[in-house]
Amino acid sequence: MPELPEVETVRRDLKSCVLGKKIVRVEVRKGKLVQGVSVRKFKKYLEGKSFSEIGRRGKLLVFRFKGSVEKTLLVHLKMTGQLVYKSSKGLVVGGHRTKKLGKLPGKYSHIILDFEDGSRLFFNDLRQFGYWKLVEKKELGRILNGFGMEPLTDSFRWKDFEKLVRSKKRQIKAFLLDQKMVAGIGNIYADEICFKVRIRPNRKLSEISEKKIKILYREITNVLSSAIKKKGTSYGSYLKFLRVYGREGKKCLVCKKGRIKKINVAGRKSRYCPICQI
DNA sequence: CTTCTTGTTACTGA
DNA sequence: ATCAGTAACAAGAA
C-alpha cells in the first residue's frame, strides 16, 4: 500500500526516467481510471507532450507538462496502483514484481504511455481504485490546498503543528490518517509513528502531554524520512524496520515482553504493544 | 459459496 | 462545527 515514502520513491525513480521524453502513444485499457476529461481528450492532450517536472503532495503525484500550463496530470495510486517504467532495453524501474503483476503489460496494466525512445510507462492497478486525472489550474489549486501540512518540508513547523493538534479532540490514529491534517501518512506509518511515540493509537489527542506532542512531531519526520531512505515498505527494505505493523500476536521487539495487539481504531486495524504504548 | 481485507471518500447521525 | 461510524469501490484470499 503506497504511502508518502513509497510515492516519494516512485517520484524520484520516475523523474530520472521520463522527464523530457516525448509521449508518442497513449493506451487506455480501463477508461474509468481516467478522470477530469474524456478518454479521447485525455489521449489527445498527452500525445506529443512531455513531462517537465514531477511533484508530490501527500500521496498524490503531480505531473507538469513542458510548455503547456493549462492542464496538470494528477496520479493517485490508492492501495494497489503501481507506476512501472520499462526502458527500450527491457530494464524495469519501480513497482514490485509478483506473479500477478509480473508481465508488462499484464492483466492489470490499465494505462500505458509509449515514449519516443521506445521506453514505456505502465500504470498497473489490481483493484482499480487509483486514477489519472487531468485538471485545470484552478482545480489544481483547490485540490492541493485541500491537503494539510506537508511533512519533510520547511512548512512543517512545530508551532503550526502544535496549534493544529491542540485544536483537535480526536484519537491520534484518526488524526494521523486524515490527509487534511498532515498529508501522506497511511495505516502502516501511522502505527509505526504511534509506536515510536509510545502512545496507543486510540488515545485522544487531548490526553497527550506537551512533551509527547513534541516527540510526535519529531517522529513523523523521522519515520517518514528513514522509510524514504529505504525506498519504502512495499517496494523497498523498510519492511525489516517495522515494529508493529503486520506483527500482531508476536513479541514486541523493544520490550521483548508485550504481544502486539490488533484493535479497530477509526475504522481501521491498528497494531500496538500494550506494554510500550500507553 | 460467504466473509474479510485494503485507503479514501461520501454520507449520516450524534 | 466536530467527530465517530459505515457503506462503497474491486478482487483476491481464506
PDB file of N, CA and C in Angstrom, chain A residues 106-166:
ATOM      1  N   GLY A 106       0.380  -6.434 -18.425  1.00  0.00           N
ATOM      2  CA  GLY A 106      -0.304  -7.611 -17.905  1.00  0.00           C
ATOM      3  C   GLY A 106      -1.783  -7.345 -17.755  1.00  0.00           C
ATOM      4  N   LYS A 107      -2.424  -8.268 -17.100  1.00  0.00           N
ATOM      5  CA  LYS A 107      -3.875  -8.182 -16.881  1.00  0.00           C
ATOM      6  C   LYS A 107      -4.257  -6.883 -16.153  1.00  0.00           C
ATOM      7  N   TYR A 108      -3.325  -6.391 -15.319  1.00  0.00           N
ATOM      8  CA  TYR A 108      -3.654  -5.218 -14.502  1.00  0.00           C
ATOM      9  C   TYR A 108      -3.021  -3.925 -15.009  1.00  0.00           C
ATOM     10  N   SER A 109      -2.479  -3.946 -16.218  1.00  0.00           N
ATOM     11  CA  SER A 109      -1.953  -2.714 -16.818  1.00  0.00           C
ATOM     12  C   SER A 109      -3.118  -1.987 -17.479  1.00  0.00           C
ATOM     13  N   HIS A 110      -3.506  -0.861 -16.915  1.00  0.00           N
ATOM     14  CA  HIS A 110      -4.720  -0.184 -17.394  1.00  0.00           C
ATOM     15  C   HIS A 110      -4.448   1.053 -18.233  1.00  0.00           C
ATOM     16  N   ILE A 111      -3.298   1.685 -18.019  1.00  0.00           N
ATOM     17  CA  ILE A 111      -2.908   2.834 -18.842  1.00  0.00           C
ATOM     18  C   ILE A 111      -1.431   2.640 -19.205  1.00  0.00           C
ATOM     19  N   ILE A 112      -1.108   2.869 -20.470  1.00  0.00           N
ATOM     20  CA  ILE A 112       0.273   2.689 -20.934  1.00  0.00           C
ATOM     21  C   ILE A 112       0.694   3.895 -21.765  1.00  0.00           C
ATOM     22  N   LEU A 113       1.846   4.474 -21.393  1.00  0.00           N
ATOM     23  CA  LEU A 113       2.409   5.562 -22.191  1.00  0.00           C
ATOM     24  C   LEU A 113       3.622   5.037 -22.950  1.00  0.00           C
ATOM     25  N   ASP A 114       3.689   5.340 -24.249  1.00  0.00           N
ATOM     26  CA  ASP A 114       4.861   4.993 -25.053  1.00  0.00           C
ATOM     27  C   ASP A 114       5.655   6.270 -25.309  1.00  0.00           C
ATOM     28  N   PHE A 115       6.948   6.230 -25.005  1.00  0.00           N
ATOM     29  CA  PHE A 115       7.794   7.393 -25.254  1.00  0.00           C
ATOM     30  C   PHE A 115       8.551   7.238 -26.572  1.00  0.00           C
ATOM     31  N   GLU A 116       9.061   8.369 -27.024  1.00  0.00           N
ATOM     32  CA  GLU A 116       9.713   8.404 -28.349  1.00  0.00           C
ATOM     33  C   GLU A 116      10.929   7.483 -28.458  1.00  0.00           C
ATOM     34  N   ASP A 117      11.582   7.213 -27.310  1.00  0.00           N
ATOM     35  CA  ASP A 117      12.792   6.373 -27.361  1.00  0.00           C
ATOM     36  C   ASP A 117      12.475   4.882 -27.238  1.00  0.00           C
ATOM     37  N   GLY A 118      11.173   4.553 -27.261  1.00  0.00           N
ATOM     38  CA  GLY A 118      10.798   3.141 -27.202  1.00  0.00           C
ATOM     39  C   GLY A 118      10.558   2.628 -25.791  1.00  0.00           C
ATOM     40  N   SER A 119      10.781   3.506 -24.796  1.00  0.00           N
ATOM     41  CA  SER A 119      10.505   3.094 -23.424  1.00  0.00           C
ATOM     42  C   SER A 119       9.021   3.275 -23.137  1.00  0.00           C
ATOM     43  N   ARG A 120       8.546   2.629 -22.069  1.00  0.00           N
ATOM     44  CA  ARG A 120       7.115   2.657 -21.777  1.00  0.00           C
ATOM     45  C   ARG A 120       6.855   2.838 -20.280  1.00  0.00           C
ATOM     46  N   LEU A 121       5.732   3.472 -19.982  1.00  0.00           N
ATOM     47  CA  LEU A 121       5.314   3.621 -18.591  1.00  0.00           C
ATOM     48  C   LEU A 121       3.970   2.914 -18.421  1.00  0.00           C
ATOM     49  N   PHE A 122       3.932   1.971 -17.466  1.00  0.00           N
ATOM     50  CA  PHE A 122       2.719   1.184 -17.224  1.00  0.00           C
ATOM     51  C   PHE A 122       2.073   1.597 -15.915  1.00  0.00           C
ATOM     52  N   PHE A 123       0.772   1.806 -15.958  1.00  0.00           N
ATOM     53  CA  PHE A 123       0.017   2.019 -14.723  1.00  0.00           C
ATOM     54  C   PHE A 123      -0.743   0.730 -14.447  1.00  0.00           C
ATOM     55  N   ASN A 124      -0.254  -0.012 -13.444  1.00  0.00           N
ATOM     56  CA  ASN A 124      -0.888  -1.265 -13.054  1.00  0.00           C
ATOM     57  C   ASN A 124      -1.713  -1.032 -11.798  1.00  0.00           C
ATOM     58  N   ASP A 125      -2.879  -1.604 -11.743  1.00  0.00           N
ATOM     59  CA  ASP A 125      -3.693  -1.455 -10.543  1.00  0.00           C
ATOM     60  C   ASP A 125      -4.684  -2.604 -10.420  1.00  0.00           C
ATOM     61  N   LEU A 126      -4.356  -3.515  -9.527  1.00  0.00           N
ATOM     62  CA  LEU A 126      -5.186  -4.701  -9.320  1.00  0.00           C
ATOM     63  C   LEU A 126      -6.622  -4.341  -8.945  1.00  0.00           C
ATOM     64  N   ARG A 127      -6.782  -3.433  -8.010  1.00  0.00           N
ATOM     65  CA  ARG A 127      -8.148  -3.124  -7.543  1.00  0.00           C
ATOM     66  C   ARG A 127      -8.812  -1.939  -8.223  1.00  0.00           C
ATOM     67  N   GLN A 128      -8.086  -1.286  -9.085  1.00  0.00           N
ATOM     68  CA  GLN A 128      -8.663  -0.215  -9.904  1.00  0.00           C
ATOM     69  C   GLN A 128      -9.267   0.940  -9.102  1.00  0.00           C
ATOM     70  N   PHE A 129      -8.630   1.267  -7.985  1.00  0.00           N
ATOM     71  CA  PHE A 129      -9.098   2.425  -7.214  1.00  0.00           C
ATOM     72  C   PHE A 129      -8.283   3.663  -7.559  1.00  0.00           C
ATOM     73  N   GLY A 130      -7.120   3.479  -8.112  1.00  0.00           N
ATOM     74  CA  GLY A 130      -6.257   4.604  -8.466  1.00  0.00           C
ATOM     75  C   GLY A 130      -6.825   5.365  -9.650  1.00  0.00           C
ATOM     76  N   TYR A 131      -6.225   6.519  -9.926  1.00  0.00           N
ATOM     77  CA  TYR A 131      -6.709   7.298 -11.071  1.00  0.00           C
ATOM     78  C   TYR A 131      -5.630   8.191 -11.670  1.00  0.00           C
ATOM     79  N   TRP A 132      -5.864   8.567 -12.928  1.00  0.00           N
ATOM     80  CA  TRP A 132      -5.074   9.584 -13.635  1.00  0.00           C
ATOM     81  C   TRP A 132      -6.059  10.695 -13.953  1.00  0.00           C
ATOM     82  N   LYS A 133      -5.800  11.879 -13.438  1.00  0.00           N
ATOM     83  CA  LYS A 133      -6.766  12.957 -13.581  1.00  0.00           C
ATOM     84  C   LYS A 133      -6.121  14.196 -14.186  1.00  0.00           C
ATOM     85  N   LEU A 134      -6.721  14.704 -15.268  1.00  0.00           N
ATOM     86  CA  LEU A 134      -6.237  15.949 -15.872  1.00  0.00           C
ATOM     87  C   LEU A 134      -7.045  17.092 -15.282  1.00  0.00           C
ATOM     88  N   VAL A 135      -6.354  18.053 -14.679  1.00  0.00           N
ATOM     89  CA  VAL A 135      -7.063  19.173 -14.056  1.00  0.00           C
ATOM     90  C   VAL A 135      -6.534  20.521 -14.551  1.00  0.00           C
ATOM     91  N   GLU A 136      -7.425  21.508 -14.549  1.00  0.00           N
ATOM     92  CA  GLU A 136      -7.034  22.868 -14.902  1.00  0.00           C
ATOM     93  C   GLU A 136      -6.423  23.537 -13.670  1.00  0.00           C
ATOM     94  N   LYS A 137      -5.748  24.641 -13.938  1.00  0.00           N
ATOM     95  CA  LYS A 137      -5.018  25.373 -12.905  1.00  0.00           C
ATOM     96  C   LYS A 137      -5.858  25.629 -11.645  1.00  0.00           C
ATOM     97  N   LYS A 138      -7.089  26.084 -11.878  1.00  0.00           N
ATOM     98  CA  LYS A 138      -7.945  26.462 -10.768  1.00  0.00           C
ATOM     99  C   LYS A 138      -8.275  25.256  -9.876  1.00  0.00           C
ATOM    100  N   GLU A 139      -8.606  24.156 -10.537  1.00  0.00           N
ATOM    101  CA  GLU A 139      -8.940  22.962  -9.767  1.00  0.00           C
ATOM    102  C   GLU A 139      -7.698  22.387  -9.084  1.00  0.00           C
ATOM    103  N   LEU A 140      -6.556  22.513  -9.752  1.00  0.00           N
ATOM    104  CA  LEU A 140      -5.299  22.034  -9.173  1.00  0.00           C
ATOM    105  C   LEU A 140      -5.043  22.729  -7.834  1.00  0.00           C
ATOM    106  N   GLY A 141      -5.220  24.035  -7.839  1.00  0.00           N
ATOM    107  CA  GLY A 141      -5.025  24.808  -6.615  1.00  0.00           C
ATOM    108  C   GLY A 141      -5.975  24.366  -5.519  1.00  0.00           C
ATOM    109  N   ARG A 142      -7.201  24.149  -5.915  1.00  0.00           N
ATOM    110  CA  ARG A 142      -8.216  23.721  -4.952  1.00  0.00           C
ATOM    111  C   ARG A 142      -7.850  22.358  -4.339  1.00  0.00           C
ATOM    112  N   ILE A 143      -7.406  21.437  -5.196  1.00  0.00           N
ATOM    113  CA  ILE A 143      -7.056  20.094  -4.726  1.00  0.00           C
ATOM    114  C   ILE A 143      -5.821  20.134  -3.818  1.00  0.00           C
ATOM    115  N   LEU A 144      -4.774  20.852  -4.275  1.00  0.00           N
ATOM    116  CA  LEU A 144      -3.547  20.887  -3.486  1.00  0.00           C
ATOM    117  C   LEU A 144      -3.740  21.593  -2.144  1.00  0.00           C
ATOM    118  N   ASN A 145      -4.616  22.592  -2.141  1.00  0.00           N
ATOM    119  CA  ASN A 145      -4.884  23.305  -0.889  1.00  0.00           C
ATOM    120  C   ASN A 145      -5.719  22.485   0.085  1.00  0.00           C
ATOM    121  N   GLY A 146      -6.373  21.455  -0.437  1.00  0.00           N
ATOM    122  CA  GLY A 146      -7.210  20.602   0.408  1.00  0.00           C
ATOM    123  C   GLY A 146      -6.396  19.708   1.331  1.00  0.00           C
ATOM    124  N   PHE A 147      -5.102  19.570   1.024  1.00  0.00           N
ATOM    125  CA  PHE A 147      -4.249  18.758   1.890  1.00  0.00           C
ATOM    126  C   PHE A 147      -3.770  19.573   3.080  1.00  0.00           C
ATOM    127  N   GLY A 148      -3.439  18.862   4.147  1.00  0.00           N
ATOM    128  CA  GLY A 148      -2.935  19.522   5.348  1.00  0.00           C
ATOM    129  C   GLY A 148      -1.445  19.792   5.250  1.00  0.00           C
ATOM    130  N   MET A 149      -0.783  19.848   6.396  1.00  0.00           N
ATOM    131  CA  MET A 149       0.653  20.155   6.438  1.00  0.00           C
ATOM    132  C   MET A 149       1.440  19.095   5.687  1.00  0.00           C
ATOM    133  N   GLU A 150       2.456  19.539   4.953  1.00  0.00           N
ATOM    134  CA  GLU A 150       3.304  18.614   4.193  1.00  0.00           C
ATOM    135  C   GLU A 150       4.564  18.320   5.009  1.00  0.00           C
ATOM    136  N   PRO A 151       4.665  17.092   5.541  1.00  0.00           N
ATOM    137  CA  PRO A 151       5.864  16.798   6.330  1.00  0.00           C
ATOM    138  C   PRO A 151       7.105  16.750   5.436  1.00  0.00           C
ATOM    139  N   LEU A 152       8.269  16.847   6.026  1.00  0.00           N
ATOM    140  CA  LEU A 152       9.550  16.824   5.300  1.00  0.00           C
ATOM    141  C   LEU A 152       9.775  18.075   4.457  1.00  0.00           C
ATOM    142  N   THR A 153       8.974  19.115   4.692  1.00  0.00           N
ATOM    143  CA  THR A 153       9.238  20.400   4.040  1.00  0.00           C
ATOM    144  C   THR A 153       9.394  21.463   5.131  1.00  0.00           C
ATOM    145  N   ASP A 154       9.882  22.641   4.726  1.00  0.00           N
ATOM    146  CA  ASP A 154      10.069  23.735   5.687  1.00  0.00           C
ATOM    147  C   ASP A 154       8.749  24.215   6.273  1.00  0.00           C
ATOM    148  N   SER A 155       7.638  23.934   5.537  1.00  0.00           N
ATOM    149  CA  SER A 155       6.338  24.415   6.019  1.00  0.00           C
ATOM    150  C   SER A 155       5.812  23.570   7.185  1.00  0.00           C
ATOM    151  N   PHE A 156       6.471  22.471   7.481  1.00  0.00           N
ATOM    152  CA  PHE A 156       6.048  21.623   8.605  1.00  0.00           C
ATOM    153  C   PHE A 156       6.696  22.151   9.883  1.00  0.00           C
ATOM    154  N   ARG A 157       6.048  23.186  10.432  1.00  0.00           N
ATOM    155  CA  ARG A 157       6.644  23.879  11.578  1.00  0.00           C
ATOM    156  C   ARG A 157       5.998  23.438  12.884  1.00  0.00           C
ATOM    157  N   TRP A 158       6.831  23.372  13.898  1.00  0.00           N
ATOM    158  CA  TRP A 158       6.379  22.931  15.219  1.00  0.00           C
ATOM    159  C   TRP A 158       5.204  23.764  15.741  1.00  0.00           C
ATOM    160  N   LYS A 159       5.295  25.086  15.636  1.00  0.00           N
ATOM    161  CA  LYS A 159       4.246  25.952  16.187  1.00  0.00           C
ATOM    162  C   LYS A 159       2.888  25.677  15.521  1.00  0.00           C
ATOM    163  N   ASP A 160       2.908  25.501  14.188  1.00  0.00           N
ATOM    164  CA  ASP A 160       1.666  25.236  13.459  1.00  0.00           C
ATOM    165  C   ASP A 160       1.119  23.857  13.819  1.00  0.00           C
ATOM    166  N   PHE A 161       2.038  22.908  13.925  1.00  0.00           N
ATOM    167  CA  PHE A 161       1.630  21.539  14.249  1.00  0.00           C
ATOM    168  C   PHE A 161       1.010  21.484  15.646  1.00  0.00           C
ATOM    169  N   GLU A 162       1.655  22.136  16.577  1.00  0.00           N
ATOM    170  CA  GLU A 162       1.167  22.160  17.959  1.00  0.00           C
ATOM    171  C   GLU A 162      -0.231  22.773  18.022  1.00  0.00           C
ATOM    172  N   LYS A 163      -0.389  23.877  17.294  1.00  0.00           N
ATOM    173  CA  LYS A 163      -1.688  24.557  17.269  1.00  0.00           C
ATOM    174  C   LYS A 163      -2.769  23.645  16.690  1.00  0.00           C
ATOM    175  N   LEU A 164      -2.415  22.956  15.612  1.00  0.00           N
ATOM    176  CA  LEU A 164      -3.351  22.038  14.963  1.00  0.00           C
ATOM    177  C   LEU A 164      -3.767  20.913  15.910  1.00  0.00           C
ATOM    178  N   VAL A 165      -2.778  20.286  16.530  1.00  0.00           N
ATOM    179  CA  VAL A 165      -3.053  19.168  17.440  1.00  0.00           C
ATOM    180  C   VAL A 165      -3.917  19.628  18.609  1.00  0.00           C
ATOM    181  N   ARG A 166      -3.589  20.787  19.147  1.00  0.00           N
ATOM    182  CA  ARG A 166      -4.304  21.291  20.312  1.00  0.00           C
ATOM    183  C   ARG A 166      -5.749  21.701  19.993  1.00  0.00           C
TER     184      ARG A 166
END
